[in-house]
Short mmCIF file of N, CA and C in Angstrom, two decimals:
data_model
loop_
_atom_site.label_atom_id
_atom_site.label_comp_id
_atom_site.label_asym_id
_atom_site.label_seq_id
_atom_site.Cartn_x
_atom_site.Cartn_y
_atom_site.Cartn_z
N UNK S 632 4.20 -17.54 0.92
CA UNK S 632 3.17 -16.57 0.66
C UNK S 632 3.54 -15.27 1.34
N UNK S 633 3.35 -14.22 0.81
CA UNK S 633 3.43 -13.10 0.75
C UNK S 633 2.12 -12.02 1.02
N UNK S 634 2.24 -11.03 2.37
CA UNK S 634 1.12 -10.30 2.09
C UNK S 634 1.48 -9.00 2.80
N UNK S 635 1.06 -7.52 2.01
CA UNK S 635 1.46 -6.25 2.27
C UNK S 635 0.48 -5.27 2.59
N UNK S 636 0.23 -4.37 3.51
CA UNK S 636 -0.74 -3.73 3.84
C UNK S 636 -0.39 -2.51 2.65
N UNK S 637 -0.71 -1.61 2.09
CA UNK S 637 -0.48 -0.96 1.26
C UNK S 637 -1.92 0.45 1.43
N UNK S 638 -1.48 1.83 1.53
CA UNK S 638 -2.45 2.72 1.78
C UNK S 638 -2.53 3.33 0.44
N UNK S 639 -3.57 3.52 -0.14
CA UNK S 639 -3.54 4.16 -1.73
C UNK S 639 -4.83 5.20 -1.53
N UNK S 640 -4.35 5.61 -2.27
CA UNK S 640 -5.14 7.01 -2.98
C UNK S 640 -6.85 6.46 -3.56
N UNK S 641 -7.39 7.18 -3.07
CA UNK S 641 -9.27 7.13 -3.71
C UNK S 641 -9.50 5.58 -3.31
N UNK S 642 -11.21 5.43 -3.05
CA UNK S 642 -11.98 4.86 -2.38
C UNK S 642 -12.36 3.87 -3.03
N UNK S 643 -11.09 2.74 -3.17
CA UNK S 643 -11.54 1.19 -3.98
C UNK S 643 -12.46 1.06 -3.52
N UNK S 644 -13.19 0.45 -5.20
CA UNK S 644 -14.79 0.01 -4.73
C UNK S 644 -15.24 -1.16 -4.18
N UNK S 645 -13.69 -2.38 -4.31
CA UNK S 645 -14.28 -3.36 -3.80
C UNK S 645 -14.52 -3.92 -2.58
N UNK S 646 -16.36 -4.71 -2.82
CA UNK S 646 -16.88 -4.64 -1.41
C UNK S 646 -16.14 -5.80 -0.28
N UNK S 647 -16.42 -5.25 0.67
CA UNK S 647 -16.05 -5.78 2.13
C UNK S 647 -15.30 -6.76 1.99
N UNK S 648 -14.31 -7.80 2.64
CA UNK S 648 -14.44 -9.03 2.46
C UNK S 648 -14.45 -10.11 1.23
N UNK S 649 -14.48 -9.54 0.27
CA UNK S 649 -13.97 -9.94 -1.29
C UNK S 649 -12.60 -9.52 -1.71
N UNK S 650 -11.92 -10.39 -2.21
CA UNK S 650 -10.98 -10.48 -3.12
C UNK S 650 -11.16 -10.28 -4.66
N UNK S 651 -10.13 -9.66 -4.97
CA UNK S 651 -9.64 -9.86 -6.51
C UNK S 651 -8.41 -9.83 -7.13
N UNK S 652 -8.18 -10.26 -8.33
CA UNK S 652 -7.25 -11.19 -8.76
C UNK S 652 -7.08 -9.54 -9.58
N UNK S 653 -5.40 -8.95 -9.68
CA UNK S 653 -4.96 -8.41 -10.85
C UNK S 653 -4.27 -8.77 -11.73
N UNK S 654 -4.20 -9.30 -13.05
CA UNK S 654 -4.08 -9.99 -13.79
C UNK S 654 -3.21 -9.11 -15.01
N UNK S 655 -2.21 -8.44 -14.84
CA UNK S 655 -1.44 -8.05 -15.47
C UNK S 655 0.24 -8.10 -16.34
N UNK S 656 0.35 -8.01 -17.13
CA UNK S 656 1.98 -8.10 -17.56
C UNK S 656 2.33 -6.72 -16.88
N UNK S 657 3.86 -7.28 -16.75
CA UNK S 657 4.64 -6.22 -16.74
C UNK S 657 5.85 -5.90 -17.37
N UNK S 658 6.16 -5.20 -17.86
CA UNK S 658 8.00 -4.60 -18.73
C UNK S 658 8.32 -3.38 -17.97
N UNK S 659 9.61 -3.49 -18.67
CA UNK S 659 10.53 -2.51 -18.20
C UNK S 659 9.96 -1.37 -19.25
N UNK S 660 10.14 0.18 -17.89
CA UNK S 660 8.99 1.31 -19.08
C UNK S 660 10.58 2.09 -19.71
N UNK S 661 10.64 1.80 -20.81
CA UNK S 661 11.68 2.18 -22.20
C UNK S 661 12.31 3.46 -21.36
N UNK S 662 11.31 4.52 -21.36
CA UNK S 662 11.20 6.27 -21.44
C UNK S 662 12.54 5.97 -19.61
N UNK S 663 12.25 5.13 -18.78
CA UNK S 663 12.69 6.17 -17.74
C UNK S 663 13.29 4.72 -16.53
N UNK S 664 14.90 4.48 -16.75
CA UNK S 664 15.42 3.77 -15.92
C UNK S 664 14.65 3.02 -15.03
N UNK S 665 15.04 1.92 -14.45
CA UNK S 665 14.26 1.40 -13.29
C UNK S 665 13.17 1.33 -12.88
N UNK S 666 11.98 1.93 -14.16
CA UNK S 666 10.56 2.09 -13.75
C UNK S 666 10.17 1.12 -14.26
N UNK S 667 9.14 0.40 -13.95
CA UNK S 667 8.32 -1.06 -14.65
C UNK S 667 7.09 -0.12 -15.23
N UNK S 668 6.22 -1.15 -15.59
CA UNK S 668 5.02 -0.12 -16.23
C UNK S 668 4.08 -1.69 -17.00
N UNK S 669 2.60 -1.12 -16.37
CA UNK S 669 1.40 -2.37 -16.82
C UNK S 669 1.85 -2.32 -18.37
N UNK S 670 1.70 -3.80 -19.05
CA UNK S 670 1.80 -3.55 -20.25
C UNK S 670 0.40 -4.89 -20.96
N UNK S 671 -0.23 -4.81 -21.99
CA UNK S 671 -0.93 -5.79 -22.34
C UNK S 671 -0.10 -6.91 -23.32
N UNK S 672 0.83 -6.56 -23.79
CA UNK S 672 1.58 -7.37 -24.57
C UNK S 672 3.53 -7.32 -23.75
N UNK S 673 4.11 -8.02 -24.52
CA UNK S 673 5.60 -8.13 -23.98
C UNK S 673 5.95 -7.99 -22.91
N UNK S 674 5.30 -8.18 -22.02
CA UNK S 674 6.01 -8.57 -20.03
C UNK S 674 5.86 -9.43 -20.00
N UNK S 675 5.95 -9.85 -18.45
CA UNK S 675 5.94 -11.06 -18.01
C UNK S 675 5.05 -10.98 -16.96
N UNK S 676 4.16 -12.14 -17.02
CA UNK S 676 2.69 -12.64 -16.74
C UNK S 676 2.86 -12.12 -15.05
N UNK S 677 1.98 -11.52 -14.21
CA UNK S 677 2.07 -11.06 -13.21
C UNK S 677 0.74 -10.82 -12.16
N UNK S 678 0.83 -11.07 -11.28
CA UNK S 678 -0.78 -11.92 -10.30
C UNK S 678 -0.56 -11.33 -8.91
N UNK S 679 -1.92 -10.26 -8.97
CA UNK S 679 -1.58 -9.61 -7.15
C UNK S 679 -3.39 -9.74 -6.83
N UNK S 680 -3.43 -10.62 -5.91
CA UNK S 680 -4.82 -10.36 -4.90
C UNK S 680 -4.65 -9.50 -4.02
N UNK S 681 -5.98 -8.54 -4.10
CA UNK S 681 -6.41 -7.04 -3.26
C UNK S 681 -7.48 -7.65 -2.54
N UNK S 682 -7.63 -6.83 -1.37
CA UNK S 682 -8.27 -6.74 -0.53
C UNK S 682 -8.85 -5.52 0.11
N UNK S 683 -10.15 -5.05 0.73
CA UNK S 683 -9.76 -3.93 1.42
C UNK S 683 -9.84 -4.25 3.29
N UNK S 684 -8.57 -3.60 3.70
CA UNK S 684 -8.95 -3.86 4.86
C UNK S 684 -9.13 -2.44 5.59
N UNK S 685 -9.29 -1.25 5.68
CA UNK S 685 -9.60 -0.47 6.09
C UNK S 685 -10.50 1.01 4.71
N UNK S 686 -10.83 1.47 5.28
CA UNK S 686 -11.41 3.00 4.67
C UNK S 686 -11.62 3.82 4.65
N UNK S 687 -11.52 5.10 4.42
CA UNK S 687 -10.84 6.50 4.65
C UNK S 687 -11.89 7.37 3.84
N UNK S 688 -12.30 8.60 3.99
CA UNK S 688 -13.04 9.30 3.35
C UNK S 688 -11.53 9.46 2.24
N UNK S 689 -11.58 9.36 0.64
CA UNK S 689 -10.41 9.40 0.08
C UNK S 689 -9.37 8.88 0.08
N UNK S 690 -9.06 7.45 0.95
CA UNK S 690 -7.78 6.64 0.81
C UNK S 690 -8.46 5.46 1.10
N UNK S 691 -7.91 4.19 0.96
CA UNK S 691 -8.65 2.85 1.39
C UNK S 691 -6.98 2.12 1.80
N UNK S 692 -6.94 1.17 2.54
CA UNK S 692 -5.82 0.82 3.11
C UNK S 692 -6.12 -0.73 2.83
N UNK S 693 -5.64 -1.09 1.69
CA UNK S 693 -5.51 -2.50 1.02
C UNK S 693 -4.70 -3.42 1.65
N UNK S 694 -5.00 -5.19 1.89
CA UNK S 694 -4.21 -5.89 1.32
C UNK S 694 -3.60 -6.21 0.38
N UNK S 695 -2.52 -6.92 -0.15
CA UNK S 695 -2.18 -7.68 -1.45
C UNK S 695 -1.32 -8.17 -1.39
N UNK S 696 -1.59 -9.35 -1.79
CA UNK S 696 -0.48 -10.78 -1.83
C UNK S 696 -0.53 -11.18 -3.30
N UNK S 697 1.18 -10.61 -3.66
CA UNK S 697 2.03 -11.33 -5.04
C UNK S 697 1.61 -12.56 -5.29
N UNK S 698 0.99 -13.39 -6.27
CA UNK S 698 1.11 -14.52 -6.66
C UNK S 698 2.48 -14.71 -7.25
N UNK S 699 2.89 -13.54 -8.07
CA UNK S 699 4.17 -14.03 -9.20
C UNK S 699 5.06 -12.49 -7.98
N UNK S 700 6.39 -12.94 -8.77
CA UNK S 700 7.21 -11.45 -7.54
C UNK S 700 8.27 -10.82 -8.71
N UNK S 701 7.24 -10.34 -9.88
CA UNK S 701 8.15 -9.13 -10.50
C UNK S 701 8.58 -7.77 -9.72
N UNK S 702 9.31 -7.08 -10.38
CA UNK S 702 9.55 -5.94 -9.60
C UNK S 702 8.43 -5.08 -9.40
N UNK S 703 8.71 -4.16 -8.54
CA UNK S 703 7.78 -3.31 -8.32
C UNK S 703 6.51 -3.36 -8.96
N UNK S 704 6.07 -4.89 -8.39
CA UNK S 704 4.89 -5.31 -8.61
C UNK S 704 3.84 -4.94 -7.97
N UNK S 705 3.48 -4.54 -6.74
CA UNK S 705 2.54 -4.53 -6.13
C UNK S 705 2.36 -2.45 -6.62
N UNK S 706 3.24 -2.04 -6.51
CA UNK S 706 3.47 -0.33 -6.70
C UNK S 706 2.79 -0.24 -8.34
N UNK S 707 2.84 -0.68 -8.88
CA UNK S 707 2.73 -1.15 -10.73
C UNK S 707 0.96 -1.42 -10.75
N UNK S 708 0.77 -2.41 -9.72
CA UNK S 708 -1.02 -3.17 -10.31
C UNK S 708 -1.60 -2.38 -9.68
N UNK S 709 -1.33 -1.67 -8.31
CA UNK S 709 -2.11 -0.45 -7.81
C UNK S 709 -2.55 0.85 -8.89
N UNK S 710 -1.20 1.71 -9.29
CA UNK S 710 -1.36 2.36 -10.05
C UNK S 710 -1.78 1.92 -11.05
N UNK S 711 -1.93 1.02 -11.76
CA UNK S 711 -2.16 1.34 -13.29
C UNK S 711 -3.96 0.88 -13.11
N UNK S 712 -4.33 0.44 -11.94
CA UNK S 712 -5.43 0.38 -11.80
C UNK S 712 -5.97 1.80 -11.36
N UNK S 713 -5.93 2.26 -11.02
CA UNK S 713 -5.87 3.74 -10.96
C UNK S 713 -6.15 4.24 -9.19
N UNK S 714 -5.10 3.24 -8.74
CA UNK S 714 -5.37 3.30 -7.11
C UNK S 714 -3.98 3.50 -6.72
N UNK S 715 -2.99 4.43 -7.01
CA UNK S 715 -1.56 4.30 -6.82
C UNK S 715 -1.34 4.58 -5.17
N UNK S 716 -0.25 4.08 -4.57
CA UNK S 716 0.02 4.19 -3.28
C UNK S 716 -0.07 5.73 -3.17
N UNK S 717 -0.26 6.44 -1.76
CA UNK S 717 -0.20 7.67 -1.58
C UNK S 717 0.93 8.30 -1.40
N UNK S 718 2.24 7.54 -0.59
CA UNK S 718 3.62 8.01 -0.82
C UNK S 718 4.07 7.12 -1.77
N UNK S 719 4.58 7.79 -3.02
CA UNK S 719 5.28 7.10 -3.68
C UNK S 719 5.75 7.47 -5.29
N UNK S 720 7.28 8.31 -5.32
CA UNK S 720 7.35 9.21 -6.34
C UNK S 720 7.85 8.75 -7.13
N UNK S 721 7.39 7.42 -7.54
CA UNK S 721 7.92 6.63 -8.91
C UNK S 721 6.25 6.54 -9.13
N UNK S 722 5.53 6.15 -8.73
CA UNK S 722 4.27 5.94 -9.73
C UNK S 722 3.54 6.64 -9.18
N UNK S 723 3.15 6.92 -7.81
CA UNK S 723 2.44 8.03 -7.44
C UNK S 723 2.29 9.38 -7.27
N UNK S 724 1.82 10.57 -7.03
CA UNK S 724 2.12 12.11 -7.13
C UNK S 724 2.69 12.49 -6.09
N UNK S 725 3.42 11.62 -4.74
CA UNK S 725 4.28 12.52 -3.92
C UNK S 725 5.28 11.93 -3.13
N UNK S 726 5.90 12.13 -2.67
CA UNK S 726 6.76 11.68 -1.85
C UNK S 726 6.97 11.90 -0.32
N UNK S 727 6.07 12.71 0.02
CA UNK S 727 5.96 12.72 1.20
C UNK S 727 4.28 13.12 1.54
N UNK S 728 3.60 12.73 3.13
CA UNK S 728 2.30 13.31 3.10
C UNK S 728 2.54 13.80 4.72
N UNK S 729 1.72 15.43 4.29
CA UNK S 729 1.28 15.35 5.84
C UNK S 729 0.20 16.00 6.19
N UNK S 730 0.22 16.05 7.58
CA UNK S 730 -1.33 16.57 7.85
C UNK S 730 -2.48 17.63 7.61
N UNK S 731 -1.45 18.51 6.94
CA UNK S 731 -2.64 19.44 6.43
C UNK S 731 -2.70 19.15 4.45
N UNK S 732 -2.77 18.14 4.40
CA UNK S 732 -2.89 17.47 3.18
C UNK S 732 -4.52 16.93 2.85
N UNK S 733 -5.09 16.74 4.49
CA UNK S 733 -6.22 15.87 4.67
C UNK S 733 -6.78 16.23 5.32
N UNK S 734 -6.59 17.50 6.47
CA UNK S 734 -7.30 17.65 7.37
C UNK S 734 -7.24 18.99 7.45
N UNK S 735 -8.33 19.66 6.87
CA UNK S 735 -9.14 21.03 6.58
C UNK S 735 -8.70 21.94 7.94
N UNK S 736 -8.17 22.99 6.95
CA UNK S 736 -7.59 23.97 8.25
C UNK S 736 -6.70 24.00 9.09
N UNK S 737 -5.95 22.81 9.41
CA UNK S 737 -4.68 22.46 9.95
C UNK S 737 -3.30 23.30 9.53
N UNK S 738 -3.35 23.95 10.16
CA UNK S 738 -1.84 24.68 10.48
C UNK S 738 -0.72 24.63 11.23
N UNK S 739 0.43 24.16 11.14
CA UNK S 739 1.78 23.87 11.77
C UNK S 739 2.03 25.44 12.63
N UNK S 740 2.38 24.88 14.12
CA UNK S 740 2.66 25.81 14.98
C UNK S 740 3.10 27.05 14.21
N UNK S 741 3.08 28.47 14.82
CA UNK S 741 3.84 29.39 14.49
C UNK S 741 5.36 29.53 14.25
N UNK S 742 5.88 29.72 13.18
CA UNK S 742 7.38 29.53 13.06
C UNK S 742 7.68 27.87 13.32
N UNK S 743 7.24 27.42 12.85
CA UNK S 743 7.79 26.32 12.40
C UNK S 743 7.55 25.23 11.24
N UNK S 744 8.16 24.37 10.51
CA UNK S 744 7.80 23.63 9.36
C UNK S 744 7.37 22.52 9.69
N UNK S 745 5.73 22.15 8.77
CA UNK S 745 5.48 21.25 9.21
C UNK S 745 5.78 19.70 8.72
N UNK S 746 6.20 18.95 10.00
CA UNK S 746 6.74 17.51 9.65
C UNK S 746 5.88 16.55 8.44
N UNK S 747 6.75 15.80 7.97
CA UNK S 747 5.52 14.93 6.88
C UNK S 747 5.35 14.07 7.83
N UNK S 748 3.46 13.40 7.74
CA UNK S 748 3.33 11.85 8.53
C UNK S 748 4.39 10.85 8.26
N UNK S 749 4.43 11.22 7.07
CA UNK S 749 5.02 9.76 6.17
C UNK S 749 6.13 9.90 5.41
N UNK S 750 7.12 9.96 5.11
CA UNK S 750 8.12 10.49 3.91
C UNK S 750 8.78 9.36 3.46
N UNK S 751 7.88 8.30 3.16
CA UNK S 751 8.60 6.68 2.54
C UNK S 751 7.29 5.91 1.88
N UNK S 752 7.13 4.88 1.49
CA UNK S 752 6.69 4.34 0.52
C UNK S 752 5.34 3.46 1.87
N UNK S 753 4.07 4.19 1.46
CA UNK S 753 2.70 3.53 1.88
C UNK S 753 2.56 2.19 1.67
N UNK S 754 3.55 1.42 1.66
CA UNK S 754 3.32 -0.04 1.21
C UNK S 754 4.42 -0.72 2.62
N UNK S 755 3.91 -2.01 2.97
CA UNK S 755 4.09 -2.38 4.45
C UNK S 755 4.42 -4.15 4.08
N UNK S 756 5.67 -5.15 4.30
CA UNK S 756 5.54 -6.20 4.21
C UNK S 756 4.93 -6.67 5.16
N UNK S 757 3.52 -7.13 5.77
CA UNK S 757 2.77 -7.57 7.30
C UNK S 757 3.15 -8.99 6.91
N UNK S 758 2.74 -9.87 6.47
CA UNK S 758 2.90 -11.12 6.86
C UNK S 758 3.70 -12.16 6.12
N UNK S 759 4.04 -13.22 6.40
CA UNK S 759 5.13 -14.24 5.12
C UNK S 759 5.06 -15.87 5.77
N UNK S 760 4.18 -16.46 5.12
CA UNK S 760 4.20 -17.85 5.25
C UNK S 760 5.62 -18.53 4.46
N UNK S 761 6.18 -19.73 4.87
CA UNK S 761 6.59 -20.51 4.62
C UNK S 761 6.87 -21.66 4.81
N UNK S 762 7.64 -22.96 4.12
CA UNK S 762 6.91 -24.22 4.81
C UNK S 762 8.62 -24.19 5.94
N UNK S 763 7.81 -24.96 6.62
CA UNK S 763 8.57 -25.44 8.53
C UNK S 763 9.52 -26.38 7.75
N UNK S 764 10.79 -26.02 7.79
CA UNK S 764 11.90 -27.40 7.60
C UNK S 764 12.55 -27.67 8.68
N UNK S 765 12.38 -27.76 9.44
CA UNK S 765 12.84 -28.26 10.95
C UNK S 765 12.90 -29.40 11.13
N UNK S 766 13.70 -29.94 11.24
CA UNK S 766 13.85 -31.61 11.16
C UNK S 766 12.61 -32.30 12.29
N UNK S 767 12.36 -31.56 12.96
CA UNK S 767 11.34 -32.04 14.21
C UNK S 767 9.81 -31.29 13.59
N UNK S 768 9.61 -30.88 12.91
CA UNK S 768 8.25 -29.96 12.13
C UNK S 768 7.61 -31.27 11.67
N UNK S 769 6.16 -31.50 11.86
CA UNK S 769 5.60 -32.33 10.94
C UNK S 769 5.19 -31.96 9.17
N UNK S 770 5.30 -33.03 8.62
CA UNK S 770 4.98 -32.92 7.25
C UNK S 770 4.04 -31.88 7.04
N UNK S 771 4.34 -31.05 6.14
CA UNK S 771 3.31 -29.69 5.16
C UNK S 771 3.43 -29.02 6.45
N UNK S 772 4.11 -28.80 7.49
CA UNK S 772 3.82 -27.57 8.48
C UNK S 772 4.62 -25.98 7.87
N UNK S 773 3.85 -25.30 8.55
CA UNK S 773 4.12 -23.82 8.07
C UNK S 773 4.57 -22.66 9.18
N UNK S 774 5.34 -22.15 8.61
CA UNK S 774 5.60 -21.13 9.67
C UNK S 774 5.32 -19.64 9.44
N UNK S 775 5.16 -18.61 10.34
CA UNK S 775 4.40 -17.44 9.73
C UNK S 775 5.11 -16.65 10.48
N UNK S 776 5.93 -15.50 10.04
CA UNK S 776 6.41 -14.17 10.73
C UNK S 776 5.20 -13.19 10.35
N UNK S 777 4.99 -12.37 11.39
CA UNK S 777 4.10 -11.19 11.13
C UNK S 777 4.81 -9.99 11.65
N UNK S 778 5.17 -8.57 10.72
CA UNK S 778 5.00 -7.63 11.34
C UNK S 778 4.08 -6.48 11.24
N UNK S 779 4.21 -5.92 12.77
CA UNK S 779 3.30 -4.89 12.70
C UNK S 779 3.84 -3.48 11.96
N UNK S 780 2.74 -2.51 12.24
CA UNK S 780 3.34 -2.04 11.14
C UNK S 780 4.13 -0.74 11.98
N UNK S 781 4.59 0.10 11.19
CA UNK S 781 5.35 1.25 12.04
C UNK S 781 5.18 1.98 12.30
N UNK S 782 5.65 2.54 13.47
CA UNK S 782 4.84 4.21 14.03
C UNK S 782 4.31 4.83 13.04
N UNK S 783 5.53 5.01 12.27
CA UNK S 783 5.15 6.46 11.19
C UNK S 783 3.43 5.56 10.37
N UNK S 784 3.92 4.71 10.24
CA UNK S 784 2.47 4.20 9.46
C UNK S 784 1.37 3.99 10.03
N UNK S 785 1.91 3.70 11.20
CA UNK S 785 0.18 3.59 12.56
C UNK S 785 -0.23 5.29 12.70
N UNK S 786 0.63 6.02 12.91
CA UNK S 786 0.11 7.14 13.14
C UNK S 786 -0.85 7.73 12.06
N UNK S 787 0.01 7.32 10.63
CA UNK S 787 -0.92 8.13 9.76
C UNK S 787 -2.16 7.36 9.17
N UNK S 788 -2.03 6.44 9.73
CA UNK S 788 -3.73 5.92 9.88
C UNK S 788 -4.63 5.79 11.47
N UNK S 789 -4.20 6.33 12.06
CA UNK S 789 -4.89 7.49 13.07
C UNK S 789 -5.16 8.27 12.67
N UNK S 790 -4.45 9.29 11.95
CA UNK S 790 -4.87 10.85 11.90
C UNK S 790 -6.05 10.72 10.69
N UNK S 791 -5.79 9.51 9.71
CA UNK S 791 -7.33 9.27 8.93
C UNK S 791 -8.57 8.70 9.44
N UNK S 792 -8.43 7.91 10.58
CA UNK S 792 -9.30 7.55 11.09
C UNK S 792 -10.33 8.81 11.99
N UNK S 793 -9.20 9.58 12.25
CA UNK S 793 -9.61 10.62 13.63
C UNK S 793 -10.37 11.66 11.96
N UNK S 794 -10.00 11.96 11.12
CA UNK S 794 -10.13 13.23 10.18
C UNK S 794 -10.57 13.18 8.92
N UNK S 795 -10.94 11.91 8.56
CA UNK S 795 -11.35 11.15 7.51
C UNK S 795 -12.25 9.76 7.31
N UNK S 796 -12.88 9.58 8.78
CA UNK S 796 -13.55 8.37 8.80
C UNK S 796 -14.74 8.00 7.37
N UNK S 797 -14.95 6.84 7.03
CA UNK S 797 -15.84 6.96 5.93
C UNK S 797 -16.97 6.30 6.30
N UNK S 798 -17.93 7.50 6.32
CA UNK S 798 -19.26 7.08 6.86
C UNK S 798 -20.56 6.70 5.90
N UNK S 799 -20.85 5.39 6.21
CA UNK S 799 -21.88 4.95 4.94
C UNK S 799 -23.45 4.95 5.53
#
């Protein structure tokens, strides 16, 4: 099992603590090399559970765990749901984000350019079950690597938390 923290664009609606199932095909998109693309007919059958685990005035910071592991599957059921990752210049609008993107009035020192938070893909592998083959492991045992996630990605969910909290 498979599961990815993933930061996307606009304020998935789904509530707290619920899951859902995306239930999509996918193909190869004709028009443009190496891009996949949702399709309702001719792909191949494709299964991502969402989650939300954080929320942002304007971004929500999802789980999702692949049932099936087509390509650029998880980048594919975001967008075509209309929640595309926030860095990400194959299906989403940018390739890099930074702070005065989100936070009103923010200006980079005098004479100088300002750094992006992020300049790589808002999507995070956090966790990976698999079964224990260890000759000493008892039957059905499992083992679990977790990582955390990375500066660049902790930070830029600080600077949303600090500049974008979503208050209900």
């Amino acid at each position: 099992k498979k599961s990815y923290l993933a930061l996307v664009e606009g304020e998935h609606p789904l509530a707290d603590g619920e899951e859902e199932l995306i239930d999509m095909q996918i193909a190869a998109d004709r028009k443009k090399s190496g891009k996949m693309r949702a399709t309702e007919t001719g792909g191949k059958p494709s299964q991502t559970v969402i989650a939300v685990e954080q929320r942002f005035k304007g971004y929500t910071l999802m789980r999702a765990a692949p049932l099936t592991g087509r390509t650029h599957q998880i980048r594919v059921h975001f967008a075509a749901t209309g929640f595309p990752l926030v860095v990400d210049p194959l299906y989403g609008r940018r390739s890099q984000i930074a702070l005065s993107e989100f936070k009103r009035g923010y200006r980079p020192k005098r004479g100088r350019d300002e750094l992006p938070l992020m300049n790589r893909l808002t999507l995070h592998a956090h966790r990976l079950q698999f079964p224990d083959l260890a000759p000493d492991a008892p039957e059905g045992a499992v083992r679990e690597v977790v990582s955390d996630l990375p500066k660049d990605f902790q930070r830029l969910l600080t600077q949303l938390a600090k500049v974008r909290p979503l208050r209900r």
